[in-house]
Short mmCIF file of C-alpha atoms in Angstrom, two decimals:
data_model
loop_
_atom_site.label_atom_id
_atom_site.label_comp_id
_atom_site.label_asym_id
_atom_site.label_seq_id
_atom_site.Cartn_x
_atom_site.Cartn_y
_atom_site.Cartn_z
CA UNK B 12 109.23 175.60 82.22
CA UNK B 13 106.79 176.33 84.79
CA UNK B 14 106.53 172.12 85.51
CA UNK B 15 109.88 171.84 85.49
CA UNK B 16 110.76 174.72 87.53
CA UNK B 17 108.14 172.88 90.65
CA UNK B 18 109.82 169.66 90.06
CA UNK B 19 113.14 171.12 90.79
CA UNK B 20 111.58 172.37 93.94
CA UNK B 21 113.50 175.49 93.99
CA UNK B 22 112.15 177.91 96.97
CA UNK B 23 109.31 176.34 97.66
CA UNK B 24 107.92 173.17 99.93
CA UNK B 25 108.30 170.46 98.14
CA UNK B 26 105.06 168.67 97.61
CA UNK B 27 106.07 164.86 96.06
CA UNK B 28 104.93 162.44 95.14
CA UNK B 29 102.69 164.37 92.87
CA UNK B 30 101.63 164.92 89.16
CA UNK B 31 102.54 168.00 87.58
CA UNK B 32 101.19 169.96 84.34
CA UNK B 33 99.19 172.59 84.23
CA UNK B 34 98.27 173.11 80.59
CA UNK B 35 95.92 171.15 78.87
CA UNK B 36 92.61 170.77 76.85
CA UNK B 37 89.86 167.58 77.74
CA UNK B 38 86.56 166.20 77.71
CA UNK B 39 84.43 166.34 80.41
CA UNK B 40 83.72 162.17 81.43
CA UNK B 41 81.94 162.51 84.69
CA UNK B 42 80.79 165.52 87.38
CA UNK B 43 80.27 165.68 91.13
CA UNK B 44 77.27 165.95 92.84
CA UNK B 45 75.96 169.73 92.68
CA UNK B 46 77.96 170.09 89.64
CA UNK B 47 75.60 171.93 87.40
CA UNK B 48 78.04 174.26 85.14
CA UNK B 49 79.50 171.19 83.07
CA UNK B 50 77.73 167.44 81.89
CA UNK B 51 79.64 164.79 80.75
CA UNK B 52 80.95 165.02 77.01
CA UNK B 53 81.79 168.78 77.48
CA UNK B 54 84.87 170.05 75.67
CA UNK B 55 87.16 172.34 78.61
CA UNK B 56 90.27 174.10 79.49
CA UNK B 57 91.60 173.75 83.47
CA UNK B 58 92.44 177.05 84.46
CA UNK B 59 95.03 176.84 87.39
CA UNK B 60 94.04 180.45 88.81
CA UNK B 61 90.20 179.41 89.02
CA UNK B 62 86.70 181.90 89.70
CA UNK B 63 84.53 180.41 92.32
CA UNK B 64 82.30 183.62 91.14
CA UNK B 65 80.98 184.94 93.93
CA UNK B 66 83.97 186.16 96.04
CA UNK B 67 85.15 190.32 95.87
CA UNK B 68 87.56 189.14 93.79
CA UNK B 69 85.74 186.86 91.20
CA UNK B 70 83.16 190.20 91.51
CA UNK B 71 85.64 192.91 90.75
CA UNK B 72 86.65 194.16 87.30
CA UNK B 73 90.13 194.18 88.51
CA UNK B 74 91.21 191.52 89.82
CA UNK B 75 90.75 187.62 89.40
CA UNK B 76 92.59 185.94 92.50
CA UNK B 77 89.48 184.31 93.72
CA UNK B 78 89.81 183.70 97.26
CA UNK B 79 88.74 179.92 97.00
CA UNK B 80 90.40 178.71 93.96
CA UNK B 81 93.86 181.25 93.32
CA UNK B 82 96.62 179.43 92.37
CA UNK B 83 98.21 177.96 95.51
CA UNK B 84 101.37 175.69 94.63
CA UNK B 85 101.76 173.81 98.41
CA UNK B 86 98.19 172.36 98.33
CA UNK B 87 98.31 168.86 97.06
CA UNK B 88 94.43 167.95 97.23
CA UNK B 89 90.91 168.61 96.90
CA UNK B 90 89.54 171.80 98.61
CA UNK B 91 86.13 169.89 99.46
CA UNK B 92 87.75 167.33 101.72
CA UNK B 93 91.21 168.07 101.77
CA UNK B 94 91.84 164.57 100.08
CA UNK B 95 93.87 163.85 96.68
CA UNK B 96 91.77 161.40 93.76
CA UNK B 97 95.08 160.11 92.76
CA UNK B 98 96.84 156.80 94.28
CA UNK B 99 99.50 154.34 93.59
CA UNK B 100 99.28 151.04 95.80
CA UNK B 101 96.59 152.34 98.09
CA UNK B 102 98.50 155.59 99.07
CA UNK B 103 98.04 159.50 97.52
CA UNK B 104 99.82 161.01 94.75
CA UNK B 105 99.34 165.10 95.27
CA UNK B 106 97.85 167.30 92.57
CA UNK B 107 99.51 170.11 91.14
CA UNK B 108 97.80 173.78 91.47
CA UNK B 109 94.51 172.45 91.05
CA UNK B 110 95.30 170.66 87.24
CA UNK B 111 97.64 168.22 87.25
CA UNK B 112 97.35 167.94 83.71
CA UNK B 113 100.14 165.23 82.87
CA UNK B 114 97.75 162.44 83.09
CA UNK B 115 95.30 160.50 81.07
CA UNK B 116 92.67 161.16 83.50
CA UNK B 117 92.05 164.17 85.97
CA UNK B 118 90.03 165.48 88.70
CA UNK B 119 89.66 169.30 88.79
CA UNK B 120 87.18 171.27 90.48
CA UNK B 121 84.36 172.92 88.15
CA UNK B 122 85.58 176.68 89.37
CA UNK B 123 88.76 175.93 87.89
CA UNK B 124 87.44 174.55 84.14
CA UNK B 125 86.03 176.83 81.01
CA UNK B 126 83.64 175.23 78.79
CA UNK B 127 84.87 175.53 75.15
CA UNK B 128 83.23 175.15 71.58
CA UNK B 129 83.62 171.20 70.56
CA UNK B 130 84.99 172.25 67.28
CA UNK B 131 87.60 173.89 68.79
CA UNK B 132 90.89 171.51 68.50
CA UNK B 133 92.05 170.51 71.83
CA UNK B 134 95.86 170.47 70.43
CA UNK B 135 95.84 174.01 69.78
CA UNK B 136 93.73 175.87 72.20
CA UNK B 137 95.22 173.46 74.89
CA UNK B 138 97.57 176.65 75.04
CA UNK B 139 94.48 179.03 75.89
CA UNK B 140 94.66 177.34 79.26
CA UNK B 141 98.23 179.17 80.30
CA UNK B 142 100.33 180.43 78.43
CA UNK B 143 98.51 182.62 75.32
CA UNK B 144 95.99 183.87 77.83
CA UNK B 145 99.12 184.93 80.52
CA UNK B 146 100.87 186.60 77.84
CA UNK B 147 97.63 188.38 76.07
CA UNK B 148 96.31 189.36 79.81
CA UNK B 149 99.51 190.79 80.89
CA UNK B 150 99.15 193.33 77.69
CA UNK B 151 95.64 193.58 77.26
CA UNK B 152 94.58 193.77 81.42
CA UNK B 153 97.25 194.86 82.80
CA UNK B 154 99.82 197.46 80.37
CA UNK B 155 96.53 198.47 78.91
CA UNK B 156 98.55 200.09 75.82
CA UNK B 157 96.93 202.96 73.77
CA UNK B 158 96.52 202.89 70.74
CA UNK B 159 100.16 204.61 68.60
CA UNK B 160 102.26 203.73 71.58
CA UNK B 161 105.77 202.37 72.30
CA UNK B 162 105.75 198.69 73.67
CA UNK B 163 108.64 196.30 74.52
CA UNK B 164 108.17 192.76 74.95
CA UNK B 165 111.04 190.94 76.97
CA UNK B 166 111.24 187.44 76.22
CA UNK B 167 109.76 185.62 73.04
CA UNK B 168 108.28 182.04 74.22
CA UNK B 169 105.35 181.01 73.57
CA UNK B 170 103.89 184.10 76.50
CA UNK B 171 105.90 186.60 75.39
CA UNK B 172 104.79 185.89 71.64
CA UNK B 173 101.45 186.20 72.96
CA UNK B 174 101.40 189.33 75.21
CA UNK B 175 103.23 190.85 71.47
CA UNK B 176 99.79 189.87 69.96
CA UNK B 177 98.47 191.96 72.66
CA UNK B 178 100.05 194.95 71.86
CA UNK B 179 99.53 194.35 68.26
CA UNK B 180 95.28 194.03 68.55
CA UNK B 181 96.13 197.14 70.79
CA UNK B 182 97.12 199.50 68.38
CA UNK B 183 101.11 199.67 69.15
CA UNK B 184 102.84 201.33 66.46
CA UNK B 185 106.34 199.96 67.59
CA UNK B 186 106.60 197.08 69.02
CA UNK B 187 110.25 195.94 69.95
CA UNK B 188 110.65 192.46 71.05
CA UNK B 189 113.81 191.65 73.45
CA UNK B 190 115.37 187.86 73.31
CA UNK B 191 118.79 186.31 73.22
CA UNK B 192 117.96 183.91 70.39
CA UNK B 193 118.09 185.24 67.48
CA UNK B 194 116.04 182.99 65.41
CA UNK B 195 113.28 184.30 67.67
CA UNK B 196 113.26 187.28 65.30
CA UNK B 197 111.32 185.35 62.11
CA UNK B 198 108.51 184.16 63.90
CA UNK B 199 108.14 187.12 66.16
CA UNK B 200 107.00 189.54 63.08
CA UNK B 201 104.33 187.52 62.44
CA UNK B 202 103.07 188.88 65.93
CA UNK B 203 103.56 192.38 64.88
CA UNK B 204 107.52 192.64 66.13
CA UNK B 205 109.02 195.78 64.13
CA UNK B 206 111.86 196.24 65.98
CA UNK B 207 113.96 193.34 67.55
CA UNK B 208 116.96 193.79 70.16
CA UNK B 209 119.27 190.69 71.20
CA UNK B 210 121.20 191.64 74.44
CA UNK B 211 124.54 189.86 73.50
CA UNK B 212 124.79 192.05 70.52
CA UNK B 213 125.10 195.11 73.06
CA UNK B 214 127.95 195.88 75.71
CA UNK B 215 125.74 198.51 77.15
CA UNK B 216 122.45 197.38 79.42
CA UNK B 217 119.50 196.33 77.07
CA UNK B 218 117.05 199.36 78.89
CA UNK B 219 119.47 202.13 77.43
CA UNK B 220 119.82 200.37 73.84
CA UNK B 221 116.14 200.80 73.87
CA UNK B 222 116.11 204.14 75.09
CA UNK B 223 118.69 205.23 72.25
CA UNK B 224 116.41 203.64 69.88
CA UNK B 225 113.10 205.24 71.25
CA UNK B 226 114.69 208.59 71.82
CA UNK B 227 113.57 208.13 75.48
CA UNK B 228 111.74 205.11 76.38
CA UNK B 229 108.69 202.81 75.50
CA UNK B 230 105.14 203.60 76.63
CA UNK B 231 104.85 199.70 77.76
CA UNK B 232 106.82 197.39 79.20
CA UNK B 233 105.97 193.22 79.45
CA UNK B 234 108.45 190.88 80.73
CA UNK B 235 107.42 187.30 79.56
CA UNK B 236 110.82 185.22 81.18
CA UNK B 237 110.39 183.18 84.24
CA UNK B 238 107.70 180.59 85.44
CA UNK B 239 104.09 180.88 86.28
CA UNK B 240 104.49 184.73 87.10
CA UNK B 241 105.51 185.84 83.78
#
């Protein structure tokens, strides 16, 4: 959704021609010179919101919007010399926040990679790169839920699913998942769901069905619809 949302190029500047994805798991072929971090044969994830470690923000506890390598979705190239590594018929094809992950082949600056155990298969933990670390980070860094509280999770994807795990590992005694699929429902107990609220089944606003059923509110609140901010 996130891909597809930047290739719509709704309020933004478009940046075209370029390749998208942003999501991935790959194998380290060559480095840079200076590149030290990484050798060739290296198993990684591209992280699109990268640490160039030695900014306030890389430093702090708090925060992780590294000055050098945060996500910014106009920039099309390289930050070393402002030039893309992609072409078609001698003329540049523009990355995509730092990744550009729908290709065979990829250039990606080490700040924005995270070495991985070779055993690990890339197929699956390919998702570690955005969307099960978004949704567990939104719970576990940022609601910060105590353990016996009230949590409601607003959207069921693959994030939403995710930040429920969060909650879960937490110690959340209710967790109350809000989607308007239905079939959503199934998979999400497996992620620790107990309590599951479709708005279409409601004429009243979703927030007061889930007061009613609360008797006053959740603790927590994680909305997991939308793009890259989720």
């Amino acid at each position: 959704h996130t891909d597809v949302y930047f290739w719509e190029a709704k309020g933004q500047t478009p940046v075209f021609p370029r390749i998208l994805g942003h999501e991935a798991g790959g194998i380290v072929e060559s480095v840079g010179e200076g590149v030290t971090e990484l050798v060739p044969g290296d198993h990684v994830l591209p992280v699109f919101t990268g640490e160039c470690k030695e900014c306030a923000h890389c430093r702090s506890e708090e925060s992780n919007l590294c000055d050098l390598l945060r996500i910014n979705v106009d920039r099309g190239v390289m930050i070393g010399d402002g030039q893309s590594r992609f072409t078609i018929d001698g003329k540049p094809i523009f990355h995509f926040v730092g990744t550009s992950t729908f290709s065979e082949y990829t250039v990606i600056h080490v700040g924005c990679l995270a070495k991985i155990d070779p055993e690990a298969p890339l197929d699956k933990v390919c998702l570690l790169s955005c969307g099960i670390s978004t949704g567990l980070g939104a719970t576990l860094n940022v609601a910060k839920p105590k353990k016996g509280m009230t949590v409601a999770i607003f959207g069921l994807g693959a994030v939403g699913l995710a930040a429920m795990e969060g909650a879960r590992m937490s110690g959340a005694s209710r967790i109350i998942g809000v989607d308007l699929n239905p079939a959503k429902h199934e998979q999400a107990k497996k992620f620790g769901c107990t309590d599951f609220v479709n708005p279409k089944d409601h004429t009243k606003p979703v927030q007061e069905v889930i007061v009613e059923m609360t008797d006053g509110g959740v603790d927590r609140a994680v909305e997991c619809t939308g793009n890259i901010n989720a």
